[in-house]
Amino acid sequence: MNIETELQTQHAVPEIPPVDPALDEALRHKIDTKTKPIGALGLLEDVALQLGRMQQTLAPTVRRPAIVVFAADHGITAEGVSPYPQEVTAQMVANFLAGGAAINAFAEAHDIALTVVDAGVACEIPGASRPRDARIGAGTANMRIESAMTGAELREALRQGQLIADELADAGTNLAGFGEMGIGNTSAATVLTHLLTGTPVAACTGRGTGLDDTGLARKIDTLEDVARRVRGALDTEPCASPAAVLRECGGFEIAMMTGAMLGGAARGVGIVVDGFIAGAALLAAAALRPAVLDYCIFAHRSEEPGHAAQLRHLGARPLLDLNMRLGEGTGAALAIPLVRSATAFMNNMASFESAGVSDRADD
């Protein structure tokens, strides 16, 4: 039994119904007859149409928006792929819990519920406040040498992510973003992007948290080694086995995000996709269940070079391009007010008929 079959047998990969296009004509008519030229609200019109499809209504809403930040460590940091020590992951989790990070500021500013999850932080988290415990282990193994995680660990990470998505849906959330924190996770995301899109490793590799030229060259060499090991371990085209790729070179936080995206989409929750790391989780999710993309709204274009490859592969057009590359779900937090704006024009903007405004003469 291959790992995809095993995951499906154990319900770690839920079925996702494609969105029903039955309301498309009515949604498009409602959008086009608002008091504006056709297409004048650009991508907001696409978002409004997508929300209407997902929610099967002409009056889509944003209810109880939430962001979940998954934190975990990576064994690949032993290879010098980051200028920051592994302890920073735990320290930043403490910062999230204390309300001092960028994601805290953005979530508070835009009335977004924020949850921090320990998916596998290696070091002790300072302070008295505790994140939600979904811990798989003390970080992944060094993927240059061996599989990042076992099949059992992957299954549990996917299950925990799906459980969190179910809890959000049960609480009434219909729009969620997923962020991350983990020193070394741009390395995991880079190899995942390479193996799942076919983009060369060097073209996917960025400076992460600030590598100099020497550090960047070392990171590329290291990740090329990882990619060779994974191809040899799978003895097949990696893209034919996305779950195996996730097991071999993912992170606990990335796998948990994958599970949360799959679980959220299965419950009809809109997924606001953050940047590069979240994009890597979505590559795996979409390879396992392509219909997950029906529920995804892409928040922003990250400065990480691999993100452009992800967006091309997924055929995605993000709402924002702010030269950001922080992670944490910050791009998703900034995009959620735009999604709210799409529902606002759908529900509150007058039509030509209701406002008594003349429509185009050719109509």
CSV table of C-alpha atoms in Angstrom, one decimal:
chain,number,residue,atom,x,y,z
A,1,MET,CA,0.0,0.0,0.0
A,2,ASN,CA,1.5,3.3,-1.0
A,3,ILE,CA,1.4,6.3,1.4
A,4,GLU,CA,-1.4,8.1,-0.6
A,5,THR,CA,-3.7,5.0,-0.4
A,6,GLU,CA,-2.8,4.6,3.3
A,7,LEU,CA,-3.6,8.2,4.1
A,8,GLN,CA,-6.9,8.0,2.3
A,9,THR,CA,-7.8,4.7,4.0
A,10,GLN,CA,-7.2,6.3,7.3
A,11,HIS,CA,-9.2,9.4,6.4
A,12,ALA,CA,-6.2,11.7,6.8
A,13,VAL,CA,-7.0,13.2,3.3
A,14,PRO,CA,-10.6,14.2,3.3
A,15,GLU,CA,-12.8,14.3,0.2
A,16,ILE,CA,-13.3,17.8,-1.0
A,17,PRO,CA,-16.4,18.6,-3.1
A,18,PRO,CA,-15.7,20.9,-6.1
A,19,VAL,CA,-17.7,24.1,-5.9
A,20,ASP,CA,-21.0,24.1,-7.7
A,21,PRO,CA,-21.2,26.6,-10.6
A,22,ALA,CA,-25.0,26.7,-10.5
A,23,LEU,CA,-25.1,30.3,-9.3
A,24,ASP,CA,-22.4,31.6,-11.5
A,25,GLU,CA,-24.7,33.4,-14.0
A,26,ALA,CA,-26.7,35.0,-11.2
A,27,LEU,CA,-23.5,36.0,-9.3
A,28,ARG,CA,-22.0,37.5,-12.4
A,29,HIS,CA,-25.2,39.4,-13.2
A,30,LYS,CA,-25.3,40.8,-9.7
A,31,ILE,CA,-21.6,41.9,-9.9
A,32,ASP,CA,-21.9,43.4,-13.4
A,33,THR,CA,-25.1,45.4,-12.6
A,34,LYS,CA,-23.6,47.3,-9.6
A,35,THR,CA,-23.2,51.0,-10.2
A,36,LYS,CA,-19.8,50.8,-11.8
A,37,PRO,CA,-18.3,49.8,-15.2
A,38,ILE,CA,-18.0,46.1,-15.8
A,39,GLY,CA,-14.8,44.8,-14.2
A,40,ALA,CA,-14.0,48.1,-12.5
A,41,LEU,CA,-13.4,46.5,-9.1
A,42,GLY,CA,-10.8,44.1,-10.6
A,43,LEU,CA,-9.8,41.2,-8.5
A,44,LEU,CA,-12.4,42.0,-5.8
A,45,GLU,CA,-15.0,40.9,-8.4
A,46,ASP,CA,-13.3,37.6,-8.8
A,47,VAL,CA,-13.2,37.2,-5.0
A,48,ALA,CA,-16.9,38.0,-4.7
A,49,LEU,CA,-17.7,35.4,-7.4
A,50,GLN,CA,-15.6,32.8,-5.7
A,51,LEU,CA,-17.1,33.4,-2.2
A,52,GLY,CA,-20.6,33.2,-3.7
A,53,ARG,CA,-19.7,29.9,-5.3
A,54,MET,CA,-18.2,28.5,-2.1
A,55,GLN,CA,-21.1,29.6,0.0
A,56,GLN,CA,-23.8,29.0,-2.6
A,57,THR,CA,-25.4,32.4,-2.1
A,58,LEU,CA,-25.8,35.7,-3.8
A,59,ALA,CA,-24.9,37.4,-0.5
A,60,PRO,CA,-21.6,36.0,0.6
A,61,THR,CA,-20.3,36.9,4.1
A,62,VAL,CA,-17.1,36.8,6.1
A,63,ARG,CA,-17.8,35.2,9.5
A,64,ARG,CA,-15.4,34.9,12.4
A,65,PRO,CA,-12.2,35.2,10.3
A,66,ALA,CA,-9.3,33.4,11.9
A,67,ILE,CA,-5.5,32.8,11.4
A,68,VAL,CA,-3.7,29.9,12.8
A,69,VAL,CA,0.1,30.0,13.1
A,70,PHE,CA,1.8,26.6,13.2
A,71,ALA,CA,5.3,26.5,14.7
A,72,ALA,CA,8.0,23.8,14.3
A,73,ASP,CA,11.7,23.2,13.9
A,74,HIS,CA,13.7,21.5,11.2
A,75,GLY,CA,16.7,19.2,11.4
A,76,ILE,CA,18.2,20.7,8.3
A,77,THR,CA,19.3,23.7,10.3
A,78,ALA,CA,22.3,21.5,11.4
A,79,GLU,CA,23.6,22.1,7.8
A,80,GLY,CA,23.9,25.9,8.3
A,81,VAL,CA,21.0,26.9,6.0
A,82,SER,CA,19.9,29.7,8.3
A,83,PRO,CA,21.8,32.5,10.0
A,84,TYR,CA,19.6,32.2,13.0
A,85,PRO,CA,19.8,29.4,15.7
A,86,GLN,CA,17.0,27.0,16.3
A,87,GLU,CA,16.1,28.6,19.6
A,88,VAL,CA,14.6,31.5,17.7
A,89,THR,CA,11.5,29.4,16.8
A,90,ALA,CA,10.7,29.0,20.5
A,91,GLN,CA,11.5,32.6,21.3
A,92,MET,CA,9.2,33.8,18.5
A,93,VAL,CA,6.4,31.5,19.7
A,94,ALA,CA,6.7,33.3,23.1
A,95,ASN,CA,6.6,36.6,21.2
A,96,PHE,CA,3.3,35.6,19.5
A,97,LEU,CA,1.8,34.5,22.8
A,98,ALA,CA,2.8,37.9,24.3
A,99,GLY,CA,1.2,39.8,21.5
A,100,GLY,CA,4.4,41.3,20.2
A,101,ALA,CA,4.8,40.0,16.6
A,102,ALA,CA,3.6,41.5,13.3
A,103,ILE,CA,0.9,38.9,13.0
A,104,ASN,CA,-0.5,40.0,16.4
A,105,ALA,CA,-0.6,43.6,15.3
A,106,PHE,CA,-2.3,42.9,12.1
A,107,ALA,CA,-4.8,40.4,13.6
A,108,GLU,CA,-5.8,42.9,16.3
A,109,ALA,CA,-6.1,45.7,13.8
A,110,HIS,CA,-8.5,43.7,11.6
A,111,ASP,CA,-10.5,41.8,14.2
A,112,ILE,CA,-9.1,38.4,13.3
A,113,ALA,CA,-8.9,35.6,15.8
A,114,LEU,CA,-5.4,34.3,16.3
A,115,THR,CA,-4.3,30.8,17.5
A,116,VAL,CA,-0.7,29.7,17.9
A,117,VAL,CA,0.0,26.0,17.6
A,118,ASP,CA,3.1,24.0,18.7
A,119,ALA,CA,3.5,21.5,15.9
A,120,GLY,CA,7.0,20.5,16.8
A,121,VAL,CA,9.1,23.2,18.5
A,122,ALA,CA,12.5,21.8,19.5
A,123,CYS,CA,13.5,24.1,22.3
A,124,GLU,CA,11.6,25.1,25.5
A,125,ILE,CA,9.2,28.0,24.9
A,126,PRO,CA,10.0,30.8,27.3
A,127,GLY,CA,7.3,32.3,29.6
A,128,ALA,CA,4.2,31.1,31.3
A,129,SER,CA,1.8,31.3,28.3
A,130,ARG,CA,1.4,28.1,26.3
A,131,PRO,CA,0.5,27.6,22.6
A,132,ARG,CA,-2.0,25.0,21.6
A,133,ASP,CA,-0.3,21.6,21.9
A,134,ALA,CA,-0.4,19.6,18.7
A,135,ARG,CA,3.3,18.6,19.0
A,136,ILE,CA,4.5,15.8,16.7
A,137,GLY,CA,8.1,15.8,17.9
A,138,ALA,CA,11.1,18.0,18.7
A,139,GLY,CA,11.5,19.1,15.1
A,140,THR,CA,12.0,17.0,12.0
A,141,ALA,CA,15.0,14.9,11.2
A,142,ASN,CA,17.8,16.3,9.0
A,143,MET,CA,16.3,15.8,5.5
A,144,ARG,CA,19.8,15.8,3.9
A,145,ILE,CA,20.5,12.5,5.6
A,146,GLU,CA,17.1,10.8,6.1
A,147,SER,CA,13.3,11.3,5.8
A,148,ALA,CA,12.2,14.5,7.6
A,149,MET,CA,9.5,12.5,9.3
A,150,THR,CA,8.0,9.0,9.5
A,151,GLY,CA,4.7,8.0,7.8
A,152,ALA,CA,3.1,7.9,11.3
A,153,GLU,CA,4.3,11.4,12.0
A,154,LEU,CA,2.9,12.7,8.7
A,155,ARG,CA,-0.4,11.1,9.3
A,156,GLU,CA,-0.7,12.7,12.8
A,157,ALA,CA,0.3,16.1,11.5
A,158,LEU,CA,-2.3,15.9,8.8
A,159,ARG,CA,-4.9,14.7,11.3
A,160,GLN,CA,-4.1,17.5,13.8
A,161,GLY,CA,-4.4,20.1,11.0
A,162,GLN,CA,-7.7,18.7,9.9
A,163,LEU,CA,-8.9,18.7,13.5
A,164,ILE,CA,-8.1,22.4,13.9
A,165,ALA,CA,-9.9,23.2,10.7
A,166,ASP,CA,-13.0,21.3,11.9
A,167,GLU,CA,-12.9,23.3,15.2
A,168,LEU,CA,-12.8,26.5,13.2
A,169,ALA,CA,-15.8,25.5,11.1
A,170,ASP,CA,-17.7,24.3,14.1
A,171,ALA,CA,-17.2,27.7,15.7
A,172,GLY,CA,-18.7,29.4,12.7
A,173,THR,CA,-15.5,30.5,10.9
A,174,ASN,CA,-15.9,30.6,7.1
A,175,LEU,CA,-12.6,32.2,6.2
A,176,ALA,CA,-9.2,31.2,7.6
A,177,GLY,CA,-5.6,31.9,6.9
A,178,PHE,CA,-2.7,29.7,8.0
A,179,GLY,CA,0.8,31.0,9.0
A,180,GLU,CA,4.0,29.5,10.3
A,181,MET,CA,7.1,29.9,12.2
A,182,GLY,CA,10.1,27.7,12.0
A,183,ILE,CA,13.8,28.4,11.5
A,184,GLY,CA,14.8,26.4,8.4
A,185,ASN,CA,11.4,26.2,6.9
A,186,THR,CA,12.3,28.1,3.7
A,187,SER,CA,14.6,25.1,3.0
A,188,ALA,CA,11.8,22.6,3.4
A,189,ALA,CA,9.5,24.8,1.3
A,190,THR,CA,12.2,25.2,-1.4
A,191,VAL,CA,12.7,21.4,-1.9
A,192,LEU,CA,8.9,20.8,-1.8
A,193,THR,CA,8.5,23.5,-4.5
A,194,HIS,CA,11.3,22.0,-6.6
A,195,LEU,CA,9.9,18.5,-6.4
A,196,LEU,CA,6.2,19.3,-6.9
A,197,THR,CA,6.6,21.9,-9.6
A,198,GLY,CA,9.8,20.9,-11.4
A,199,THR,CA,11.4,24.3,-10.9
A,200,PRO,CA,15.2,24.1,-10.4
A,201,VAL,CA,16.4,24.3,-6.8
A,202,ALA,CA,18.5,27.4,-7.4
A,203,ALA,CA,15.5,29.2,-8.9
A,204,CYS,CA,13.4,28.3,-5.8
A,205,THR,CA,16.0,29.2,-3.2
A,206,GLY,CA,16.0,32.6,-1.4
A,207,ARG,CA,18.0,34.1,1.4
A,208,GLY,CA,15.4,33.2,4.0
A,209,THR,CA,16.1,35.1,7.2
A,210,GLY,CA,19.1,37.0,5.6
A,211,LEU,CA,21.8,34.7,4.2
A,212,ASP,CA,24.8,36.4,2.6
A,213,ASP,CA,26.1,35.2,-0.8
A,214,THR,CA,28.3,32.4,0.7
A,215,GLY,CA,25.4,31.2,2.9
A,216,LEU,CA,23.0,31.2,-0.1
A,217,ALA,CA,25.4,29.1,-2.2
A,218,ARG,CA,25.8,26.7,0.7
A,219,LYS,CA,22.0,26.5,1.1
A,220,ILE,CA,21.5,25.7,-2.6
A,221,ASP,CA,24.2,23.0,-2.5
A,222,THR,CA,22.6,21.5,0.5
A,223,LEU,CA,19.1,21.5,-0.9
A,224,GLU,CA,20.4,20.0,-4.2
A,225,ASP,CA,21.7,17.1,-2.0
A,226,VAL,CA,18.3,16.8,-0.3
A,227,ALA,CA,16.5,16.6,-3.7
A,228,ARG,CA,18.9,13.9,-5.0
A,229,ARG,CA,18.3,11.9,-1.8
A,230,VAL,CA,14.6,12.2,-2.1
A,231,ARG,CA,14.5,11.1,-5.7
A,232,GLY,CA,16.6,8.1,-4.8
A,233,ALA,CA,14.5,7.2,-1.8
A,234,LEU,CA,11.2,7.4,-3.8
A,235,ASP,CA,12.6,5.6,-6.8
A,236,THR,CA,9.9,7.3,-8.9
A,237,GLU,CA,8.9,10.7,-10.1
A,238,PRO,CA,8.4,12.7,-6.8
A,239,CYS,CA,5.4,14.6,-8.1
A,240,ALA,CA,3.6,11.2,-8.5
A,241,SER,CA,3.7,10.8,-4.7
A,242,PRO,CA,3.0,14.1,-3.0
A,243,ALA,CA,2.5,12.6,0.4
A,244,ALA,CA,5.8,10.8,0.2
A,245,VAL,CA,7.5,14.1,-0.8
A,246,LEU,CA,5.9,15.8,2.2
A,247,ARG,CA,7.2,13.0,4.4
A,248,GLU,CA,10.7,13.2,3.0
A,249,CYS,CA,11.3,16.9,3.1
A,250,GLY,CA,8.4,18.7,4.7
A,251,GLY,CA,8.1,20.2,8.2
A,252,PHE,CA,5.6,19.4,10.9
A,253,GLU,CA,4.2,22.9,10.6
A,254,ILE,CA,4.0,22.5,6.8
A,255,ALA,CA,2.3,19.1,7.0
A,256,MET,CA,-0.1,20.4,9.6
A,257,MET,CA,-1.0,23.4,7.4
A,258,THR,CA,-1.6,20.9,4.5
A,259,GLY,CA,-4.0,19.1,6.7
A,260,ALA,CA,-5.7,22.3,7.8
A,261,MET,CA,-6.2,23.4,4.2
A,262,LEU,CA,-7.6,20.1,3.2
A,263,GLY,CA,-9.9,20.0,6.3
A,264,GLY,CA,-11.0,23.6,5.9
A,265,ALA,CA,-11.9,23.1,2.2
A,266,ALA,CA,-13.8,19.9,3.0
A,267,ARG,CA,-16.0,21.9,5.4
A,268,GLY,CA,-16.5,24.8,2.9
A,269,VAL,CA,-14.2,27.2,4.7
A,270,GLY,CA,-12.4,29.7,2.4
A,271,ILE,CA,-8.6,29.5,2.7
A,272,VAL,CA,-6.6,32.7,2.5
A,273,VAL,CA,-3.2,31.5,1.3
A,274,ASP,CA,-0.2,33.4,2.8
A,275,GLY,CA,3.2,33.3,1.1
A,276,PHE,CA,6.0,30.9,0.3
A,277,ILE,CA,5.7,28.4,3.2
A,278,ALA,CA,2.0,28.3,3.1
A,279,GLY,CA,2.3,27.9,-0.7
A,280,ALA,CA,4.4,24.8,-0.2
A,281,ALA,CA,1.7,23.3,2.0
A,282,LEU,CA,-0.9,24.1,-0.6
A,283,LEU,CA,1.2,22.5,-3.4
A,284,ALA,CA,1.0,19.2,-1.4
A,285,ALA,CA,-2.7,19.7,-0.6
A,286,ALA,CA,-3.5,20.4,-4.3
A,287,ALA,CA,-1.5,17.4,-5.5
A,288,LEU,CA,-3.5,15.2,-3.1
A,289,ARG,CA,-6.9,16.9,-3.6
A,290,PRO,CA,-7.0,19.3,-6.6
A,291,ALA,CA,-10.5,20.6,-5.6
A,292,VAL,CA,-8.9,22.4,-2.6
A,293,LEU,CA,-8.0,25.2,-5.0
A,294,ASP,CA,-11.7,26.0,-5.5
A,295,TYR,CA,-11.6,27.3,-1.9
A,296,CYS,CA,-8.3,29.2,-2.0
A,297,ILE,CA,-7.9,33.0,-2.2
A,298,PHE,CA,-4.2,34.0,-2.7
A,299,ALA,CA,-3.2,36.8,-0.3
A,300,HIS,CA,0.1,38.2,-1.6
A,301,ARG,CA,3.2,37.7,-3.7
A,302,SER,CA,6.1,36.9,-1.5
A,303,GLU,CA,9.6,38.2,-2.2
A,304,GLU,CA,10.9,34.6,-1.8
A,305,PRO,CA,11.8,33.5,-5.4
A,306,GLY,CA,10.2,30.1,-5.0
A,307,HIS,CA,6.8,31.7,-4.5
A,308,ALA,CA,6.6,32.9,-8.1
A,309,ALA,CA,7.1,29.3,-9.2
A,310,GLN,CA,4.3,28.2,-6.9
A,311,LEU,CA,1.9,30.8,-8.2
A,312,ARG,CA,2.7,29.9,-11.8
A,313,HIS,CA,2.2,26.2,-11.1
A,314,LEU,CA,-1.2,26.8,-9.4
A,315,GLY,CA,-2.4,29.4,-11.9
A,316,ALA,CA,-2.9,31.9,-9.1
A,317,ARG,CA,-3.1,35.6,-9.0
A,318,PRO,CA,-2.6,37.1,-5.5
A,319,LEU,CA,-4.4,40.2,-4.2
A,320,LEU,CA,-1.3,42.0,-2.9
A,321,ASP,CA,2.3,42.6,-3.9
A,322,LEU,CA,4.0,44.5,-1.0
A,323,ASN,CA,7.5,43.0,-1.2
A,324,MET,CA,6.9,41.1,2.0
A,325,ARG,CA,8.5,37.8,3.0
A,326,LEU,CA,7.9,37.6,6.8
A,327,GLY,CA,5.6,34.6,7.0
A,328,GLU,CA,3.5,34.2,10.2
A,329,GLY,CA,0.3,34.6,8.2
A,330,THR,CA,0.9,38.3,7.8
A,331,GLY,CA,0.0,38.4,4.1
A,332,ALA,CA,-3.2,36.6,4.9
A,333,ALA,CA,-4.1,39.0,7.7
A,334,LEU,CA,-3.6,41.9,5.3
A,335,ALA,CA,-5.7,40.3,2.6
A,336,ILE,CA,-8.7,39.4,4.8
A,337,PRO,CA,-10.0,43.1,4.9
A,338,LEU,CA,-10.0,43.0,1.1
A,339,VAL,CA,-12.1,39.8,1.2
A,340,ARG,CA,-14.4,41.6,3.5
A,341,SER,CA,-14.5,44.5,1.0
A,342,ALA,CA,-15.6,42.1,-1.7
A,343,THR,CA,-18.6,41.0,0.4
A,344,ALA,CA,-19.3,44.6,1.3
A,345,PHE,CA,-19.7,45.7,-2.3
A,346,MET,CA,-21.8,42.6,-3.1
A,347,ASN,CA,-24.2,43.2,-0.2
A,348,ASN,CA,-24.3,47.0,0.2
A,349,MET,CA,-23.5,48.6,-3.2
A,350,ALA,CA,-26.5,49.7,-5.2
A,351,SER,CA,-27.4,48.3,-8.7
A,352,PHE,CA,-28.1,50.6,-11.6
A,353,GLU,CA,-31.8,49.8,-11.2
A,354,SER,CA,-32.1,50.3,-7.5
A,355,ALA,CA,-30.1,53.6,-7.6
A,356,GLY,CA,-32.0,54.9,-10.6
A,357,VAL,CA,-28.7,55.3,-12.5
A,358,SER,CA,-28.7,54.7,-16.3
A,359,ASP,CA,-26.9,51.7,-17.4
A,360,ARG,CA,-24.8,51.4,-20.6
A,361,ALA,CA,-26.7,52.3,-23.7
A,362,ASP,CA,-25.8,48.9,-25.3
A,363,ASP,CA,-27.4,47.1,-22.4
